[in-house]
Amino acid sequence: MAEWKMLTLVGEDRSGIVARLTDALFRGGWNLGEASMIRLGGNFTIMMMISGSGDVQPVVEPVAQEMGLHLHIDEISGGLHQHLVPNVQVRVTGADRAGIVAQVTGVLAESGFNILELESDVAGSASKPVYIMNIQGYADTTLEAIEAALNELGDIDVSVSSIETLIG
Amino acid sequence: MAVLEILTIPDERLKRVSQPVEVFDDELRAFIDDLEETRLDGPAAVGIAAPQVGREQRILIMDVSNTRKPVPNHGYLVLINPEITHWDGYEMGREGCLSVPDYTGNVIRATHIKVKAQDPHGQPLEYEMEGYEARALQHEMDHLDGMLFIDRVVSRRTDLFRRKVYQKGGKG
């Protein structure tokens, strides 16, 4: 059974980061698993599962140095093929103010809602920012129960909908 | 009746374009029975297309009448030589596939379609479909053209912020 590590790399975005990193891993005999990479605020962020044997630090460190990335390596339990398919989607949008995420996710946590993916962004302009958040997760409770709980929040615009994953 | 073997990626046969059905005989109808038995055998699939079991003909089965939340639907449908004659609107939804185990992704599909097809006896059929049923049809018809949903997956960053199913605040 493969043992997995989680690589985390963050640094100022520039072209070639992914190519350099994955080339080094490939040459070092490391396999890639699930990964998430995205540009956030001008930084490029990478979270990547890798498996292989030996010490990966000497393989990745030169690339991190060269590309100006912070590197973090964790041993992790778990592995591939452990997907949970989301069944509820929550969208939040509105004027940016402190506490939106904490309040919404607090209510979701109390409802037994497990967040599988969360993306948020600030749209609009510097003088008139608009906060947009999109959450997909899994809950055994009904949509109505989640709606009712979010209803207590008052001024935040939230929409809850079911995700019916089509298998065909 | 028999459960047929489902082809999974990266099987090259899934990329082939299927041929129209020209003979509507008992052999065809027996195959459709097997195809339905195959659909019902695995994970809860709302549809299946003939090329998924290696028969490269324009045949599909779909049935979205059993979703968690009921959606507009025409029940159990066998569509042969289907053609979409009209489509409108678009939205993103999550899809998976019997031929792509352990993966789901977001795909943009038309929300309203009209489809012409033939039944297992060659008689003409015509339906208007919306939402989830329209999505299922587009997913299955893709199989007939050698396409899989993974050829159409988009990032959730591409989200369309479509209509709100439930709204609190603002609109009261």
Short mmCIF file of C-alpha atoms in Angstrom, two decimals:
data_model
loop_
_atom_site.label_atom_id
_atom_site.label_comp_id
_atom_site.label_asym_id
_atom_site.label_seq_id
_atom_site.Cartn_x
_atom_site.Cartn_y
_atom_site.Cartn_z
CA MET A 1 0.00 0.00 0.00
CA ALA A 2 1.31 3.40 -0.97
CA GLU A 3 2.21 5.82 1.76
CA TRP A 4 1.22 9.36 1.04
CA LYS A 5 2.69 12.71 1.88
CA MET A 6 1.07 16.10 1.44
CA LEU A 7 3.23 18.76 -0.17
CA THR A 8 2.26 22.37 0.38
CA LEU A 9 3.98 25.08 -1.64
CA VAL A 10 3.14 28.78 -1.70
CA GLY A 11 4.88 31.65 -3.38
CA GLU A 12 4.60 34.56 -5.73
CA ASP A 13 2.98 33.41 -8.95
CA ARG A 14 5.12 33.02 -12.04
CA SER A 15 4.95 30.72 -15.03
CA GLY A 16 6.68 27.35 -14.85
CA ILE A 17 6.12 26.49 -11.19
CA VAL A 18 4.04 23.37 -11.82
CA ALA A 19 6.26 22.16 -14.65
CA ARG A 20 9.47 22.50 -12.61
CA LEU A 21 7.99 20.93 -9.51
CA THR A 22 6.38 17.94 -11.19
CA ASP A 23 9.43 17.33 -13.36
CA ALA A 24 11.60 17.11 -10.25
CA LEU A 25 9.11 14.74 -8.60
CA PHE A 26 8.92 12.59 -11.70
CA ARG A 27 12.70 12.34 -12.00
CA GLY A 28 12.90 11.53 -8.30
CA GLY A 29 10.52 8.59 -8.73
CA TRP A 30 7.55 10.14 -6.92
CA ASN A 31 3.95 9.58 -7.94
CA LEU A 32 1.26 12.24 -7.81
CA GLY A 33 -2.18 11.70 -6.33
CA GLU A 34 -4.94 14.24 -5.85
CA ALA A 35 -3.93 17.87 -6.05
CA SER A 36 -5.36 21.34 -5.77
CA MET A 37 -3.53 24.32 -7.23
CA ILE A 38 -4.82 27.82 -7.54
CA ARG A 39 -3.71 31.42 -7.71
CA LEU A 40 -4.78 33.40 -4.65
CA GLY A 41 -4.04 37.08 -4.41
CA GLY A 42 -1.08 36.91 -6.78
CA ASN A 43 0.39 33.87 -5.03
CA PHE A 44 0.38 30.41 -6.46
CA THR A 45 -0.68 27.75 -3.97
CA ILE A 46 -0.19 24.03 -4.33
CA MET A 47 -1.47 21.17 -2.21
CA MET A 48 -0.50 17.85 -3.65
CA MET A 49 -0.55 14.22 -2.55
CA ILE A 50 2.57 12.32 -3.50
CA SER A 51 3.72 8.78 -2.87
CA GLY A 52 7.10 7.16 -3.13
CA SER A 53 9.94 5.95 -1.03
CA GLY A 54 12.77 7.80 0.66
CA ASP A 55 13.11 11.44 1.55
CA VAL A 56 11.31 13.87 -0.73
CA GLN A 57 12.80 16.99 0.86
CA PRO A 58 16.05 16.95 -1.21
CA VAL A 59 13.97 16.42 -4.35
CA VAL A 60 11.64 19.37 -3.86
CA GLU A 61 13.77 21.82 -1.89
CA PRO A 62 15.92 22.96 -4.86
CA VAL A 63 12.79 23.71 -6.88
CA ALA A 64 11.24 25.62 -3.98
CA GLN A 65 14.43 27.69 -3.66
CA GLU A 66 14.65 28.35 -7.36
CA MET A 67 10.99 29.32 -7.71
CA GLY A 68 10.74 31.26 -4.45
CA LEU A 69 8.23 28.96 -2.78
CA HIS A 70 7.62 28.11 0.85
CA LEU A 71 7.66 24.35 1.22
CA HIS A 72 5.92 22.20 3.77
CA ILE A 73 5.80 18.40 3.86
CA ASP A 74 3.41 16.30 5.97
CA GLU A 75 3.08 12.57 6.38
CA ILE A 76 -0.62 11.84 5.98
CA SER A 77 -2.88 8.90 6.59
CA GLY A 78 -5.50 8.00 4.04
CA GLY A 79 -5.08 7.76 0.33
CA LEU A 80 -6.88 7.68 -2.98
CA HIS A 81 -10.44 6.62 -3.71
CA GLN A 82 -11.89 8.14 -0.58
CA HIS A 83 -14.09 10.69 -2.31
CA LEU A 84 -17.23 11.89 -0.68
CA VAL A 85 -19.73 13.15 -3.20
CA PRO A 86 -21.30 16.45 -2.12
CA ASN A 87 -25.08 16.56 -1.85
CA VAL A 88 -25.65 20.13 -0.71
CA GLN A 89 -24.46 23.42 -2.15
CA VAL A 90 -24.44 26.68 -0.24
CA ARG A 91 -23.86 29.99 -1.95
CA VAL A 92 -23.27 33.21 -0.09
CA THR A 93 -23.10 36.61 -1.66
CA GLY A 94 -23.29 40.14 -0.37
CA ALA A 95 -21.48 43.28 0.73
CA ASP A 96 -18.17 42.28 2.29
CA ARG A 97 -18.18 42.56 6.04
CA ALA A 98 -16.43 40.84 8.92
CA GLY A 99 -17.76 37.52 10.16
CA ILE A 100 -19.70 36.22 7.15
CA VAL A 101 -17.73 33.01 6.77
CA ALA A 102 -17.57 32.34 10.50
CA GLN A 103 -21.31 32.76 10.90
CA VAL A 104 -22.35 30.69 7.91
CA THR A 105 -19.92 27.86 8.49
CA GLY A 106 -20.70 27.89 12.21
CA VAL A 107 -24.33 27.23 11.45
CA LEU A 108 -23.41 24.55 8.92
CA ALA A 109 -21.15 22.80 11.42
CA GLU A 110 -23.95 22.70 13.97
CA SER A 111 -26.19 21.16 11.33
CA GLY A 112 -23.71 18.33 10.82
CA PHE A 113 -22.73 19.67 7.39
CA ASN A 114 -19.27 18.52 6.32
CA ILE A 115 -17.56 21.00 3.97
CA LEU A 116 -15.84 19.23 1.09
CA GLU A 117 -14.97 22.29 -0.98
CA LEU A 118 -15.07 25.97 -0.22
CA GLU A 119 -14.16 28.72 -2.59
CA SER A 120 -14.47 32.36 -1.79
CA ASP A 121 -13.54 35.50 -3.60
CA VAL A 122 -13.96 39.21 -3.28
CA ALA A 123 -15.52 40.69 -6.37
CA GLY A 124 -16.69 44.23 -7.01
CA SER A 125 -14.13 46.98 -6.49
CA ALA A 126 -11.81 48.18 -3.75
CA SER A 127 -14.33 50.80 -2.68
CA LYS A 128 -17.34 48.50 -3.02
CA PRO A 129 -16.22 44.91 -2.34
CA VAL A 130 -18.66 42.04 -2.75
CA TYR A 131 -18.02 38.79 -0.98
CA ILE A 132 -18.87 35.59 -2.85
CA MET A 133 -18.55 32.15 -1.34
CA ASN A 134 -19.45 28.79 -2.76
CA ILE A 135 -19.52 25.73 -0.54
CA GLN A 136 -20.17 22.13 -1.51
CA GLY A 137 -20.53 19.56 1.18
CA TYR A 138 -22.22 16.53 2.55
CA ALA A 139 -25.04 16.47 5.09
CA ASP A 140 -27.37 13.75 6.27
CA THR A 141 -29.86 16.32 7.49
CA THR A 142 -32.54 17.68 5.20
CA LEU A 143 -32.15 20.78 3.07
CA GLU A 144 -35.01 22.28 5.04
CA ALA A 145 -33.18 21.85 8.35
CA ILE A 146 -30.10 23.61 6.97
CA GLU A 147 -32.25 26.37 5.49
CA ALA A 148 -34.02 26.86 8.79
CA ALA A 149 -30.74 27.09 10.67
CA LEU A 150 -29.32 29.62 8.18
CA ASN A 151 -32.55 31.57 8.42
CA GLU A 152 -31.52 32.61 11.92
CA LEU A 153 -28.61 34.60 10.52
CA GLY A 154 -30.58 37.62 9.42
CA ASP A 155 -28.81 39.88 6.98
CA ILE A 156 -26.60 37.46 5.02
CA ASP A 157 -27.80 36.38 1.58
CA VAL A 158 -27.50 32.62 1.47
CA SER A 159 -28.89 30.10 -0.98
CA VAL A 160 -29.02 26.38 -0.27
CA SER A 161 -29.66 23.82 -2.97
CA SER A 162 -29.32 20.10 -3.30
CA ILE A 163 -26.71 18.63 -5.59
CA GLU A 164 -28.07 15.65 -7.43
CA THR A 165 -25.02 14.05 -9.03
CA LEU A 166 -26.04 12.53 -12.31
CA ILE A 167 -24.58 9.08 -12.95
CA GLY A 168 -25.06 7.95 -16.53
CA MET B 1 -31.64 -11.22 -19.67
CA ALA B 2 -28.06 -10.65 -18.72
CA VAL B 3 -25.92 -8.03 -17.05
CA LEU B 4 -23.41 -6.82 -19.62
CA GLU B 5 -19.87 -5.72 -18.99
CA ILE B 6 -19.48 -1.95 -18.77
CA LEU B 7 -16.50 -0.48 -20.57
CA THR B 8 -14.46 1.93 -18.49
CA ILE B 9 -11.84 4.51 -19.40
CA PRO B 10 -9.35 4.46 -20.98
CA ASP B 11 -11.11 1.98 -23.30
CA GLU B 12 -10.75 3.40 -26.83
CA ARG B 13 -14.16 2.05 -27.82
CA LEU B 14 -15.80 4.72 -25.66
CA LYS B 15 -14.42 7.33 -28.09
CA ARG B 16 -16.05 5.90 -31.19
CA VAL B 17 -19.09 7.38 -32.90
CA SER B 18 -22.04 4.98 -32.82
CA GLN B 19 -24.04 4.03 -35.88
CA PRO B 20 -27.79 4.58 -36.38
CA VAL B 21 -30.12 1.65 -35.72
CA GLU B 22 -31.77 0.46 -38.92
CA VAL B 23 -33.29 -2.87 -37.90
CA PHE B 24 -35.93 -2.84 -35.16
CA ASP B 25 -36.26 -6.53 -34.34
CA ASP B 26 -36.51 -8.89 -31.38
CA GLU B 27 -32.73 -9.03 -31.10
CA LEU B 28 -32.66 -5.25 -30.61
CA ARG B 29 -35.37 -5.43 -27.97
CA ALA B 30 -33.62 -8.25 -26.14
CA PHE B 31 -30.47 -6.16 -26.09
CA ILE B 32 -32.42 -3.23 -24.63
CA ASP B 33 -33.63 -5.52 -21.82
CA ASP B 34 -30.05 -6.49 -21.09
CA LEU B 35 -28.94 -2.87 -21.21
CA GLU B 36 -31.61 -1.92 -18.67
CA GLU B 37 -30.64 -4.80 -16.42
CA THR B 38 -27.05 -3.58 -16.64
CA ARG B 39 -28.09 -0.01 -15.74
CA LEU B 40 -29.91 -1.23 -12.66
CA ASP B 41 -27.14 -3.58 -11.58
CA GLY B 42 -24.48 -1.07 -10.58
CA PRO B 43 -24.49 2.27 -8.75
CA ALA B 44 -27.69 4.27 -9.12
CA ALA B 45 -27.36 5.29 -12.75
CA VAL B 46 -30.11 7.39 -14.31
CA GLY B 47 -29.04 6.45 -17.79
CA ILE B 48 -26.95 4.18 -19.94
CA ALA B 49 -25.97 4.17 -23.60
CA ALA B 50 -25.30 1.16 -25.82
CA PRO B 51 -21.64 2.02 -26.52
CA GLN B 52 -20.95 1.77 -22.77
CA VAL B 53 -21.39 -1.98 -23.15
CA GLY B 54 -19.53 -2.11 -26.45
CA ARG B 55 -22.48 -2.01 -28.84
CA GLU B 56 -21.79 0.92 -31.12
CA GLN B 57 -25.35 1.82 -31.99
CA ARG B 58 -27.40 4.91 -31.21
CA ILE B 59 -29.44 3.47 -28.35
CA LEU B 60 -29.90 4.91 -24.87
CA ILE B 61 -32.00 4.33 -21.80
CA MET B 62 -32.79 6.92 -19.17
CA ASP B 63 -35.05 7.29 -16.16
CA VAL B 64 -34.80 10.26 -13.79
CA SER B 65 -38.07 9.52 -11.98
CA ASN B 66 -36.29 8.35 -8.85
CA THR B 67 -34.23 11.36 -7.68
CA ARG B 68 -33.92 12.44 -4.05
CA LYS B 69 -35.98 15.52 -4.81
CA PRO B 70 -38.52 14.91 -7.58
CA VAL B 71 -37.76 16.61 -10.91
CA PRO B 72 -39.87 17.02 -14.06
CA ASN B 73 -39.53 13.78 -16.02
CA HIS B 74 -41.05 11.42 -18.56
CA GLY B 75 -40.27 8.25 -16.61
CA TYR B 76 -38.49 5.31 -18.17
CA LEU B 77 -37.39 6.11 -21.72
CA VAL B 78 -35.76 4.05 -24.43
CA LEU B 79 -34.54 6.38 -27.17
CA ILE B 80 -33.15 5.10 -30.44
CA ASN B 81 -31.45 7.36 -32.97
CA PRO B 82 -32.13 10.42 -30.77
CA GLU B 83 -31.58 13.89 -32.16
CA ILE B 84 -31.74 17.15 -30.27
CA THR B 85 -33.70 19.61 -32.39
CA HIS B 86 -33.67 22.56 -30.04
CA TRP B 87 -31.82 23.68 -26.94
CA ASP B 88 -31.90 26.66 -24.67
CA GLY B 89 -30.33 27.95 -21.48
CA TYR B 90 -27.38 26.51 -19.61
CA GLU B 91 -26.42 25.59 -16.10
CA MET B 92 -23.72 23.70 -14.29
CA GLY B 93 -24.34 20.40 -12.57
CA ARG B 94 -22.33 17.56 -11.14
CA GLU B 95 -21.98 14.37 -13.15
CA GLY B 96 -20.40 10.99 -12.85
CA CYS B 97 -20.45 8.00 -15.15
CA LEU B 98 -20.53 4.22 -15.02
CA SER B 99 -17.62 4.30 -17.44
CA VAL B 100 -15.58 6.67 -15.24
CA PRO B 101 -15.45 5.05 -11.78
CA ASP B 102 -14.71 7.13 -8.67
CA TYR B 103 -14.78 10.56 -10.26
CA THR B 104 -17.38 13.32 -10.45
CA GLY B 105 -17.09 16.76 -11.99
CA ASN B 106 -19.04 19.81 -13.01
CA VAL B 107 -20.43 20.09 -16.52
CA ILE B 108 -22.39 22.83 -18.24
CA ARG B 109 -25.49 21.57 -20.06
CA ALA B 110 -28.48 23.09 -21.79
CA THR B 111 -31.49 23.42 -19.48
CA HIS B 112 -34.27 23.01 -22.06
CA ILE B 113 -34.19 20.70 -25.03
CA LYS B 114 -36.45 19.11 -27.59
CA VAL B 115 -35.53 15.66 -28.78
CA LYS B 116 -36.77 13.41 -31.57
CA ALA B 117 -36.10 9.70 -31.47
CA GLN B 118 -37.57 6.28 -32.25
CA ASP B 119 -38.91 3.66 -29.89
CA PRO B 120 -37.80 -0.02 -29.91
CA HIS B 121 -40.31 -0.69 -32.72
CA GLY B 122 -39.09 2.19 -34.86
CA GLN B 123 -42.02 4.45 -34.10
CA PRO B 124 -41.30 8.19 -33.83
CA LEU B 125 -41.05 9.86 -30.42
CA GLU B 126 -40.77 13.48 -29.44
CA TYR B 127 -40.15 15.01 -26.03
CA GLU B 128 -39.46 18.32 -24.40
CA MET B 129 -37.17 18.02 -21.43
CA GLU B 130 -35.83 20.39 -18.84
CA GLY B 131 -33.26 20.49 -16.07
CA TYR B 132 -32.02 17.20 -14.74
CA GLU B 133 -33.78 15.10 -17.38
CA ALA B 134 -32.35 17.30 -20.15
CA ARG B 135 -28.92 16.89 -18.54
CA ALA B 136 -29.27 13.10 -18.47
CA LEU B 137 -30.20 13.03 -22.14
CA GLN B 138 -27.22 15.19 -23.13
CA HIS B 139 -24.89 13.00 -21.05
CA GLU B 140 -26.15 9.81 -22.72
CA MET B 141 -26.19 11.32 -26.22
CA ASP B 142 -22.55 12.30 -25.74
CA HIS B 143 -21.75 8.58 -25.42
CA LEU B 144 -23.25 8.03 -28.88
CA ASP B 145 -20.77 10.55 -30.27
CA GLY B 146 -17.75 9.15 -28.45
CA MET B 147 -17.76 11.87 -25.80
CA LEU B 148 -17.55 11.51 -22.02
CA PHE B 149 -18.43 14.06 -19.37
CA ILE B 150 -14.76 14.31 -18.48
CA ASP B 151 -14.29 15.87 -21.93
CA ARG B 152 -16.57 18.69 -20.76
CA VAL B 153 -15.67 19.18 -17.10
CA VAL B 154 -15.26 22.77 -15.99
CA SER B 155 -13.82 24.29 -12.84
CA ARG B 156 -16.27 25.37 -10.21
CA ARG B 157 -14.61 28.76 -10.53
CA THR B 158 -16.60 28.96 -13.74
CA ASP B 159 -19.77 28.87 -11.69
CA LEU B 160 -22.63 30.69 -13.27
CA PHE B 161 -24.40 31.98 -10.18
CA ARG B 162 -27.69 31.08 -11.65
CA ARG B 163 -31.09 31.47 -10.06
CA LYS B 164 -31.29 31.01 -6.36
CA VAL B 165 -33.25 27.99 -5.27
CA TYR B 166 -33.60 29.37 -1.80
CA GLN B 167 -33.05 32.93 -0.77
CA LYS B 168 -32.96 34.48 2.60
CA GLY B 169 -32.37 38.10 3.48
CA GLY B 170 -32.80 40.69 0.77
CA LYS B 171 -35.97 39.40 -0.79
CA GLY B 172 -37.38 38.39 2.60
#
